[in-house]
């Protein structure tokens, strides 16, 4: 029974972490960081809203940067 509970807990945590993305400009509180909903940028919470912290470069994709 404990192994089943542990497996369900781990699976739930994994699904939640995969789905956890943010939209730039949306509201937040406290501090933290996360991927944006496009998975192309890193956002930080400034205590009021999610703002751009870093932009990923796509090397080898024909994109100049």
Coordinates of C-alpha atoms in Angstrom, one line a residue:
X1 CA 0.0 0.0 0.0
X2 CA 2.8 2.4 0.8
X3 CA 4.5 1.8 -2.6
X4 CA 1.2 2.6 -4.4
X5 CA 0.8 5.8 -2.4
X6 CA 4.4 6.8 -3.1
X7 CA 4.0 6.0 -6.8
X8 CA 0.8 8.1 -7.0
X9 CA 2.4 11.0 -5.2
X10 CA 5.5 11.0 -7.5
X11 CA 3.3 10.8 -10.6
X12 CA 1.1 13.6 -9.4
X13 CA 4.1 15.8 -8.6
X14 CA 5.7 15.0 -12.0
X15 CA 2.4 16.0 -13.9
X16 CA 2.1 19.2 -11.9
X17 CA 5.7 20.2 -12.5
X18 CA 5.4 19.5 -16.3
X19 CA 2.2 21.6 -16.5
X20 CA 3.4 24.5 -14.4
X21 CA 4.2 27.3 -16.8
X22 CA 3.4 31.0 -16.6
X23 CA 2.3 33.8 -19.0
X24 CA 4.3 37.0 -19.0
X25 CA 2.3 39.8 -17.5
X26 CA -0.1 37.6 -15.5
X27 CA -0.5 38.1 -11.8
X28 CA 1.6 36.5 -9.1
X29 CA 2.7 37.1 -5.5
X30 CA 5.9 36.5 -3.6
X31 CA 9.0 35.6 -5.5
X32 CA 9.8 32.7 -7.8
X33 CA 10.8 31.7 -11.3
X34 CA 9.4 29.4 -14.0
X35 CA 9.2 28.7 -17.7
X36 CA 6.8 30.7 -19.8
X37 CA 3.9 29.0 -21.5
X38 CA 5.9 28.9 -24.8
X39 CA 8.8 27.2 -23.0
X40 CA 11.1 29.7 -24.8
X41 CA 11.7 32.1 -21.9
X42 CA 12.4 32.2 -18.1
X43 CA 10.1 34.5 -16.1
X44 CA 10.4 35.8 -12.5
X45 CA 7.7 37.0 -10.2
X46 CA 8.4 40.6 -9.1
X47 CA 5.7 40.3 -6.4
X48 CA 2.9 41.5 -8.6
X49 CA 3.3 40.0 -12.1
X50 CA 5.5 37.6 -14.1
X51 CA 8.2 39.4 -16.1
X52 CA 10.9 38.2 -18.6
X53 CA 14.2 37.3 -17.0
X54 CA 15.9 35.4 -19.8
X55 CA 15.3 34.4 -23.4
X56 CA 16.5 31.1 -24.7
X57 CA 18.7 31.1 -27.8
X58 CA 18.0 28.4 -30.3
X59 CA 21.5 27.4 -31.5
X60 CA 21.7 25.5 -34.8
X61 CA 18.1 26.3 -35.8
X62 CA 19.0 29.0 -38.4
X63 CA 18.1 31.8 -36.0
X64 CA 20.6 34.6 -35.7
X65 CA 21.4 35.7 -32.2

